[in-house]
Short mmCIF file of C-alpha atoms in Angstrom, two decimals:
data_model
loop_
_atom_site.label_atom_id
_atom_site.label_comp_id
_atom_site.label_asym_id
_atom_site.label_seq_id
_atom_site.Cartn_x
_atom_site.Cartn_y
_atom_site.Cartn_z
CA UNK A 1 -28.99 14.54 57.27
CA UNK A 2 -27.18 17.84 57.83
CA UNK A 3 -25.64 19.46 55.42
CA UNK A 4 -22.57 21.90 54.80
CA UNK A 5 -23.37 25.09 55.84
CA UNK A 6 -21.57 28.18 53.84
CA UNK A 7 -22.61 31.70 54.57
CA UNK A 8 -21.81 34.38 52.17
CA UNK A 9 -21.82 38.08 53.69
CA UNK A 10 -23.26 40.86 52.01
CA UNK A 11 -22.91 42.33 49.78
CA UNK A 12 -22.96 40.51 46.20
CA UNK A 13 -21.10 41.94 43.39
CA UNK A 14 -56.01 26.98 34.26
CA UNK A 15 -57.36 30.31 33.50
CA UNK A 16 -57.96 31.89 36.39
CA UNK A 17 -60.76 34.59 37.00
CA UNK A 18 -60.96 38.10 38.17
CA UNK A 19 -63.62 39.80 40.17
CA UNK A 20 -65.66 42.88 38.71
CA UNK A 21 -68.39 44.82 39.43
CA UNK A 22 -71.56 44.10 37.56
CA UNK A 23 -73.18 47.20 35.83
CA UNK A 24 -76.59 45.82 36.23
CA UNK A 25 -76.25 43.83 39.67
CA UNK A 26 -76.98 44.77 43.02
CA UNK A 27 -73.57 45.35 45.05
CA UNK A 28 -73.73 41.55 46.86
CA UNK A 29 -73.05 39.97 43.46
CA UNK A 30 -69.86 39.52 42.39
CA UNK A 31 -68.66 38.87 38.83
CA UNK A 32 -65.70 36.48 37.60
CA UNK A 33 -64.55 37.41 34.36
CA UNK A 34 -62.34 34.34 32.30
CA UNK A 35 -59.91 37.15 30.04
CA UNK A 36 -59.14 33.48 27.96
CA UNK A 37 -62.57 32.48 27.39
CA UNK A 38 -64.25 35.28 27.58
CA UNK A 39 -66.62 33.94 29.67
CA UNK A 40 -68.62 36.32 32.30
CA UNK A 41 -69.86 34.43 35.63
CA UNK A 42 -72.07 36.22 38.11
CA UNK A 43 -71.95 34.71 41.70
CA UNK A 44 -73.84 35.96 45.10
CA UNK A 45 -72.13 36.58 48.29
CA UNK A 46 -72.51 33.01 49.16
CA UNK A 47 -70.14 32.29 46.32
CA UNK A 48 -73.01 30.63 44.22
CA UNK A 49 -73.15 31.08 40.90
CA UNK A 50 -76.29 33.21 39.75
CA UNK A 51 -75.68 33.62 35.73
CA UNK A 52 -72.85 32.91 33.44
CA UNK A 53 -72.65 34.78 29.98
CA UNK A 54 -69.82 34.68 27.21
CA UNK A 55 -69.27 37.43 25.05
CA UNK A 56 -65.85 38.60 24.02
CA UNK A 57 -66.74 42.42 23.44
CA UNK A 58 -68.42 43.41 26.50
CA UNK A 59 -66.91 46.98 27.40
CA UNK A 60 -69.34 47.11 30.67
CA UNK A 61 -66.64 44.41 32.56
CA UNK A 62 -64.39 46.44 34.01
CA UNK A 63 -62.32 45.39 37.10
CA UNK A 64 -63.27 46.65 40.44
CA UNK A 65 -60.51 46.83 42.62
CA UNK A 66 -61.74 48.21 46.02
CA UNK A 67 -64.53 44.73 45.54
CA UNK A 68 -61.38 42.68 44.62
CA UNK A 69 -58.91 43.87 47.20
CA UNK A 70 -62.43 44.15 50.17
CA UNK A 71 -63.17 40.19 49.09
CA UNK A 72 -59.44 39.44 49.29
CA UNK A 73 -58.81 40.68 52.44
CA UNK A 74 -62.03 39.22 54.04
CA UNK A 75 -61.45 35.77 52.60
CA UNK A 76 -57.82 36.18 53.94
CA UNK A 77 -59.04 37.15 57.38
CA UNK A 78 -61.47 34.18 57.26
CA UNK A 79 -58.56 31.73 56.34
CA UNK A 80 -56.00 33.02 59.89
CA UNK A 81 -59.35 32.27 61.60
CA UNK A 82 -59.13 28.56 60.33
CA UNK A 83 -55.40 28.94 61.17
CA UNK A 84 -55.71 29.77 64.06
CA UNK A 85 -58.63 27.48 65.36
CA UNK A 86 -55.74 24.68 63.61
CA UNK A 87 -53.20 25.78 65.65
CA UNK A 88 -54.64 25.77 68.62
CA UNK A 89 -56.56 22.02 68.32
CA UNK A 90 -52.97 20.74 67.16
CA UNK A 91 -51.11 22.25 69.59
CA UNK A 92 -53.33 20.83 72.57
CA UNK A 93 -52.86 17.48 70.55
CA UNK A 94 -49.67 15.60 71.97
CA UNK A 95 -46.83 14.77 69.27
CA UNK A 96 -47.85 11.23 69.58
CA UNK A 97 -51.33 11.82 68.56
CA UNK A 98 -50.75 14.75 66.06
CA UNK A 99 -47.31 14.98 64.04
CA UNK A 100 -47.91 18.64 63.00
CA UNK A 101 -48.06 19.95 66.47
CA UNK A 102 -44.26 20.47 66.65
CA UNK A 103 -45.00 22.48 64.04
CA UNK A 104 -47.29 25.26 65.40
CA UNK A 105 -44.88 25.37 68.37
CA UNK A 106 -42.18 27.01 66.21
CA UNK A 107 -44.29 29.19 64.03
CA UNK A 108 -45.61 30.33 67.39
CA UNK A 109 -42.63 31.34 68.98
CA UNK A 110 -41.30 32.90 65.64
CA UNK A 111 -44.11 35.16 65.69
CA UNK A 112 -44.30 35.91 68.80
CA UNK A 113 -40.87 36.77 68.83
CA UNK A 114 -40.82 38.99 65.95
CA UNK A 115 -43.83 40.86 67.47
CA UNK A 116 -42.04 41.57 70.61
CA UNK A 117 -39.17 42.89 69.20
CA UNK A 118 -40.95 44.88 66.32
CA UNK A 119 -38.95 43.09 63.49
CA UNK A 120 -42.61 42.60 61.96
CA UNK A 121 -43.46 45.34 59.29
CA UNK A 122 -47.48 45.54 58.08
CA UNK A 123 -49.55 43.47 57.83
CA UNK A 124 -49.53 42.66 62.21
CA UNK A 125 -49.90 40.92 63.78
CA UNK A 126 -47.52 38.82 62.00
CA UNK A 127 -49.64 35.27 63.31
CA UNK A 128 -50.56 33.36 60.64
CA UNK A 129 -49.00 35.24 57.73
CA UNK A 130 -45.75 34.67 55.86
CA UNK A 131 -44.38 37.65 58.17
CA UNK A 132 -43.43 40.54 56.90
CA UNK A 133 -40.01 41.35 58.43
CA UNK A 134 -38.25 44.26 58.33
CA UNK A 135 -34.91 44.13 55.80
CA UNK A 136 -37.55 42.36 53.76
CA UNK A 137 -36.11 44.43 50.54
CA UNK A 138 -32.19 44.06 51.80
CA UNK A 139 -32.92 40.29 51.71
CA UNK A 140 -34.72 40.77 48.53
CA UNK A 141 -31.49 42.54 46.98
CA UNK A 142 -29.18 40.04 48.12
CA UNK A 143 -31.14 37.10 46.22
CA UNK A 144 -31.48 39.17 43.39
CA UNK A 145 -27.14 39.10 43.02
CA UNK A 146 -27.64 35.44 43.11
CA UNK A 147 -26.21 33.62 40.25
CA UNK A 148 -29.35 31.23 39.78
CA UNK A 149 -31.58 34.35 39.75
CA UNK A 150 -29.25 36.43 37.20
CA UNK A 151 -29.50 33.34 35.28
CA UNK A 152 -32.97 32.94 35.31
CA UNK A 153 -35.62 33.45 32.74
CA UNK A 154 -38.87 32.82 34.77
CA UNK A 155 -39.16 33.19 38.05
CA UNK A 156 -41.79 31.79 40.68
CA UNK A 157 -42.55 33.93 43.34
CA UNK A 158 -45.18 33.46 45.93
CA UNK A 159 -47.48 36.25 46.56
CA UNK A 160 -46.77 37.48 50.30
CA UNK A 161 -45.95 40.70 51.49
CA UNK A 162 -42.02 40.30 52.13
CA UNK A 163 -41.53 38.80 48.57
CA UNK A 164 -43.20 41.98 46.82
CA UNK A 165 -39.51 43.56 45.90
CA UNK A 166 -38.31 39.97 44.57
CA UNK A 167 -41.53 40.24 42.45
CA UNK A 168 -40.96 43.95 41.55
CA UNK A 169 -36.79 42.77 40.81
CA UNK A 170 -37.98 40.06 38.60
CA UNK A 171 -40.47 42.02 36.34
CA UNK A 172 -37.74 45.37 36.45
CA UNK A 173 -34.82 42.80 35.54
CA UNK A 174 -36.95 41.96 32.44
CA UNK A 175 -37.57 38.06 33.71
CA UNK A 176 -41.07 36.69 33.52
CA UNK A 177 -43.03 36.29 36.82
CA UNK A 178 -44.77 33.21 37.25
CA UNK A 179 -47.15 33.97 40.68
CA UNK A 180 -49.97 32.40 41.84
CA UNK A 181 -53.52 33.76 43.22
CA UNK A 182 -53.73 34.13 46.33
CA UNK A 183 -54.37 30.68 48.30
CA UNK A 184 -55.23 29.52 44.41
CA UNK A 185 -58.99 30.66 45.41
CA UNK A 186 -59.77 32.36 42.29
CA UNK A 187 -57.78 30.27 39.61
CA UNK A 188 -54.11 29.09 39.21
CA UNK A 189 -51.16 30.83 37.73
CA UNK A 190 -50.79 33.90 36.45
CA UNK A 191 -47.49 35.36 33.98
CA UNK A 192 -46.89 38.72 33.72
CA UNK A 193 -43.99 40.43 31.76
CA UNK A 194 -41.93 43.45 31.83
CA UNK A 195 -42.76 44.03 27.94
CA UNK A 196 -46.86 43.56 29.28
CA UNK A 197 -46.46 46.37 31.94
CA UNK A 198 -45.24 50.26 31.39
CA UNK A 199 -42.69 51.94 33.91
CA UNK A 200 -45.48 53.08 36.14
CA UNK A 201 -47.73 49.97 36.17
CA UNK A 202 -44.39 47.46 37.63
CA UNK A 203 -45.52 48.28 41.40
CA UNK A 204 -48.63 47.97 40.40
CA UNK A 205 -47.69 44.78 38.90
CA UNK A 206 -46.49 43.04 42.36
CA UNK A 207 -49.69 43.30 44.03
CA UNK A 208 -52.52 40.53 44.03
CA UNK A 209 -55.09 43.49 42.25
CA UNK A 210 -52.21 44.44 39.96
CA UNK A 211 -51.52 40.88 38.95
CA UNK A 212 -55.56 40.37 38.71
CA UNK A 213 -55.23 43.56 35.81
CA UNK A 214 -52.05 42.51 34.13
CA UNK A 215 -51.18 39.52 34.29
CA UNK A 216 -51.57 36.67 31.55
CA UNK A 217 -53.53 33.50 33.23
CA UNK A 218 -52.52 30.04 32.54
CA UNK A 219 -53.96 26.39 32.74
CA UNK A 220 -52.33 23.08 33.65
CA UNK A 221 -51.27 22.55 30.37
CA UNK A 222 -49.40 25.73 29.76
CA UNK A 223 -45.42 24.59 28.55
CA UNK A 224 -43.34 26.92 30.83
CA UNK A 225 -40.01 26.28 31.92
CA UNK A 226 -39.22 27.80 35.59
CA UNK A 227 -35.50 27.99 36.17
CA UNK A 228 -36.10 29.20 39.76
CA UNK A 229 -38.64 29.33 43.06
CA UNK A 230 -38.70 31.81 45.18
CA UNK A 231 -40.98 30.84 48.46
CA UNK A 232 -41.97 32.50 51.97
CA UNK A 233 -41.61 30.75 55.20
CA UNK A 234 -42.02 31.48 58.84
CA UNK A 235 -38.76 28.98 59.71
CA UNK A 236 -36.07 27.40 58.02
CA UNK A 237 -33.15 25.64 59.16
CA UNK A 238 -29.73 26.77 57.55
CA UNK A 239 -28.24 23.67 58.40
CA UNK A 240 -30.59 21.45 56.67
CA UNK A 241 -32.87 23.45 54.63
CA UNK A 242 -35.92 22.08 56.16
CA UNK A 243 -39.02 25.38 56.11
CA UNK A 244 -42.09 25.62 58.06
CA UNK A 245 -44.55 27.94 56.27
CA UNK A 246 -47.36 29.13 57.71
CA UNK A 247 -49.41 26.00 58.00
CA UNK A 248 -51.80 26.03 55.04
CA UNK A 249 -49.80 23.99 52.84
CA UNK A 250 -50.43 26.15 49.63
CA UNK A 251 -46.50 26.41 49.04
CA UNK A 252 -46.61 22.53 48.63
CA UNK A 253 -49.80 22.14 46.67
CA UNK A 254 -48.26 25.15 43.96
CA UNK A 255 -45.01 23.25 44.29
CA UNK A 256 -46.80 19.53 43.39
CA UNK A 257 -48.44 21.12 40.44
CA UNK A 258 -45.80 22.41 39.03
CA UNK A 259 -44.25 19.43 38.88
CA UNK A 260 -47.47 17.84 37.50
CA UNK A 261 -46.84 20.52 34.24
CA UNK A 262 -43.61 19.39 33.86
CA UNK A 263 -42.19 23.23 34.66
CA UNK A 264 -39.91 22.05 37.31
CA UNK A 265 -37.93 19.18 38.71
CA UNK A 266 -35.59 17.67 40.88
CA UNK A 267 -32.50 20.71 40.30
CA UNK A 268 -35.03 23.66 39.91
CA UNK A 269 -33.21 25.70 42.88
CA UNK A 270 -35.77 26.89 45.90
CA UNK A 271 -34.79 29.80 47.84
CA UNK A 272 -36.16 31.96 50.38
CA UNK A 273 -36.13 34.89 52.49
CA UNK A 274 -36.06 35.25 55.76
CA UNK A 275 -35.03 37.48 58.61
CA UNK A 276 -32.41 36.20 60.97
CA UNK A 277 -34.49 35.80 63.73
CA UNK A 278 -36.05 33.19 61.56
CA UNK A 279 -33.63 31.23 61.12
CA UNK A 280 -33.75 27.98 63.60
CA UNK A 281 -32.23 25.00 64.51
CA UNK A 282 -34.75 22.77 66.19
CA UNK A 283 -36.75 21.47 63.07
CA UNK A 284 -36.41 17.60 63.11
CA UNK A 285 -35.88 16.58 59.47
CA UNK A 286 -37.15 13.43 60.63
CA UNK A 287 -40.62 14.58 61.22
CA UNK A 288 -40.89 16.22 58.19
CA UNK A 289 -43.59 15.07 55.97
CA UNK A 290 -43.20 13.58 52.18
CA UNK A 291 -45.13 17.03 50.51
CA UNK A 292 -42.87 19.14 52.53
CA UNK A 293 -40.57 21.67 50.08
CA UNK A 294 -37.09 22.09 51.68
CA UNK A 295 -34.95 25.11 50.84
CA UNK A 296 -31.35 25.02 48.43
CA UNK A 297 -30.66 28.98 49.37
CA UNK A 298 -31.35 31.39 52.32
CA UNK A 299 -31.40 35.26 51.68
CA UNK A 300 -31.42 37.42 54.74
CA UNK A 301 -31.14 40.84 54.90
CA UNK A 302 -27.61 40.61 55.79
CA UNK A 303 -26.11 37.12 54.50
CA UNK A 304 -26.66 34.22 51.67
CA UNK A 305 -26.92 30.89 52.85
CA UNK A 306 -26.18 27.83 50.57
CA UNK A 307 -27.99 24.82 52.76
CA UNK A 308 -26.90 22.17 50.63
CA UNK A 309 -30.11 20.41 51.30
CA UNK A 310 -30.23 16.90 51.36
CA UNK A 311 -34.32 16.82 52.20
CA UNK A 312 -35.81 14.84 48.88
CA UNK A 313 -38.07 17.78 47.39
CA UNK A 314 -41.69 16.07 46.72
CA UNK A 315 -42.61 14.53 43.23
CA UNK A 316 -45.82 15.88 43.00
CA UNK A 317 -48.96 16.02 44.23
CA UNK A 318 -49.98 13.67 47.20
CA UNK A 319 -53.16 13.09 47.05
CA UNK A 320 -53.49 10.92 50.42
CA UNK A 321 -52.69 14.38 52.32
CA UNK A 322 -54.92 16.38 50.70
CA UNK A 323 -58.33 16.55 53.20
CA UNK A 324 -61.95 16.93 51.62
CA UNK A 325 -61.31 20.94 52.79
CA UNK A 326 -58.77 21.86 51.41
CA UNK A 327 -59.71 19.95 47.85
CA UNK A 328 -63.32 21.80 48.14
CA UNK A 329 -61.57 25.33 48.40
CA UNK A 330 -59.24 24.86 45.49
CA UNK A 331 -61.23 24.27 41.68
CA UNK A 332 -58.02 23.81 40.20
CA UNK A 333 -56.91 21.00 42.27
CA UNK A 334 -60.43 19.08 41.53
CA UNK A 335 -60.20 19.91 37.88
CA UNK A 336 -56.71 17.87 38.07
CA UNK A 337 -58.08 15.02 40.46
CA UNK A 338 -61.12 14.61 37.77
CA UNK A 339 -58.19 14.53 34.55
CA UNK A 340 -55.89 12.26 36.32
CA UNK A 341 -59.11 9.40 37.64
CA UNK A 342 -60.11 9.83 33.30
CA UNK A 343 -56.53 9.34 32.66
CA UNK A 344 -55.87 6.40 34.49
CA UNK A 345 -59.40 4.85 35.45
CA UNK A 346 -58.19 4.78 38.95
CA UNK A 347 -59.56 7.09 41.69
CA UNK A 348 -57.31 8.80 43.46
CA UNK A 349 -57.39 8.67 47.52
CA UNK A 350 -58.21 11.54 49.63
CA UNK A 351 -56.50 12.42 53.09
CA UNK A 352 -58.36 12.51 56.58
CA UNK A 353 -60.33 15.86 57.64
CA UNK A 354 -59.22 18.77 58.64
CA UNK A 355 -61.68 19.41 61.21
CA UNK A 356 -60.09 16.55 63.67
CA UNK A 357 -57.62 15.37 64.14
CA UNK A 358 -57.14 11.17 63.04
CA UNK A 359 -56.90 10.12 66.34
CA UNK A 360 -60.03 12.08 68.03
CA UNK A 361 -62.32 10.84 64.91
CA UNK A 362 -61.50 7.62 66.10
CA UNK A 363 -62.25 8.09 69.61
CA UNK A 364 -66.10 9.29 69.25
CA UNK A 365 -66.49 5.53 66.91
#
């Protein structure tokens, strides 16, 4: 399944929510405001919800951003925890018995790697993060002289470190970002626009706090048309455009949805950008699992690479991968389960925990 490998040098002519303080709460309760509904929800520290008030001219809700950014980064921490706890079961798993453990095996040594030669940038350590490499904006330049992204009207970008100057491109080259929330924990989708944003709010603008202030939230059944992706990954193969992100699967599940809304299909081109240490060759395409979202273009900080992928990109959303965790953490993934069972009468199947491994559950029977 390899493809034809051409290397261009450089250079190239569902509403989501938003966390405020509450005037008239003590500080461990935290308050989700809908900007679409207008609806005010009040939740503890335990993420339960305490009140939940609509009123669509309440000057008191004002967003917090030291709370928003201080729950952020403690939820993110928690999640690298999981990670890494994953990583390490799976990797003590033989292939045989676990066919992700290949996987940790290359983000490991991809980290590790860039650690040890400093090609990391902040956040570090790079383990369990889309890394931050250094050339991160050089790479970001040299996608934005790509054709399909001068082309392009809307532009998905995830929201990781290394793709914050793709973001900041996008909104400066007047396109509409489409970017979700972080790990989709507080809602979906957001839009922003450069016509929504002055000069001095753009920077602003590419962070998970600015997007939380400016951008425009959207449901499942928002009509959008994205003419391009841009994702992070830890790996990717330039000869076959198979990616390994960094293990949580959210690139897939955003991916799958879109596809749900109709916003993307089968010729919607999927880059990415790397640094050349990333690049590998040792991902078997074989192995590679039916959700799995291969790559058409490679930006690096100092070349383009057209992979000429021909990995099938997934159809949607599949529901017999998805474990009971991950479905718990995500609303809007349970708000589409619950539409698609009324839909079609049917309920849809669920995938095997997280928390073993298939094969060790059925040992302990």
């Amino acid at each position: 399944m390899d493809s034809t490998l051409t290397r261009i040098a450089a250079p190239f002519p569902l509403t989501h929510t938003l966390l405020f303080n509450h005037p008239c709460s003590s500080p461990s309760l935290i308050c989700f405001f809908s900007r679409r509904t207008h609806t005010k929800r009040l939740f503890n520290s335990n993420c339960k919800l305490v009140s939940s008030k609509r009123n669509a001219h309440d000057d008191n809700v004002v967003l917090d951003e030291k709370a928003y950014e201080a729950e952020r980064l403690r939820l993110d921490a928690q999640a690298r925890d999981s990670m890494a706890e994953t990583s390490k079961r799976e990797m003590e798993t033989s292939s045989e018995d676990d066919p992700k453990a290949w996987k940790w095996v290359i983000r490991k040594r991809i980290w590790d790697l860039m650690e040890a030669r400093n090609i990391a940038q902040n956040p570090r350590p790079v383990h369990h993060r889309i890394p931050n490499f250094v050339g991160a904006s050089a790479a970001a330049k040299m996608l934005s002289g790509l054709e399909v992204f001068l082309e392009a009207s809307c532009v998905k970008v995830n929201p990781d470190s290394p793709q914050k100057q793709v973001r900041f491109l996008t909104l400066s080259g007047g396109k509409k970002l489409l970017t979700p929330q972080p790990r989709l924990r507080t809602g979906f989708f957001s839009i922003l626009e450069s016509h929504m944003l002055s000069p001095s709010t753009i920077n602003e603008a590419c962070t998970s706090v600015g997007v939380a202030k400016n951008g425009r939230p959207i449901g499942l059944d928002e009509k959008i048309k994205v003419d391009l992706i841009v994702i992070g990954s830890v790996a990717v193969d330039p000869k076959t455009g198979a990616r390994l992100g960094k293990g949580e699967g959210f690139a897939e599940l955003e991916y799958g949805m879109l596809r749900y809304m109709g916003a993307i299909d089968d010729s919607t081109p999927v880059v990415t950008s790397v640094h050349d240490c990333q690049l590998v060759e040792d991902i078997p395409v074989e192995k590679l699992l039916i959700h799995d979202v291969p790559v058409d273009i490679i930006c690096t900080p100092d070349q383009v690479i057209f992979t000429n992928t021909n990995i099938p990109k997934p159809q949607g959303i599949y529901w017999d991968k998805l474990s009971p965790e991950k479905l718990a953490q995500i609303r809007i993934l349970r708000e589409l389960k619950s539409r698609i069972e009324r839909e079609t009468g049917q309920k849809l199947p669920c995938g095997p925990s997280e928390k073993l491994p298939p094969t060790a559950q059925r040992r302990r029977k």
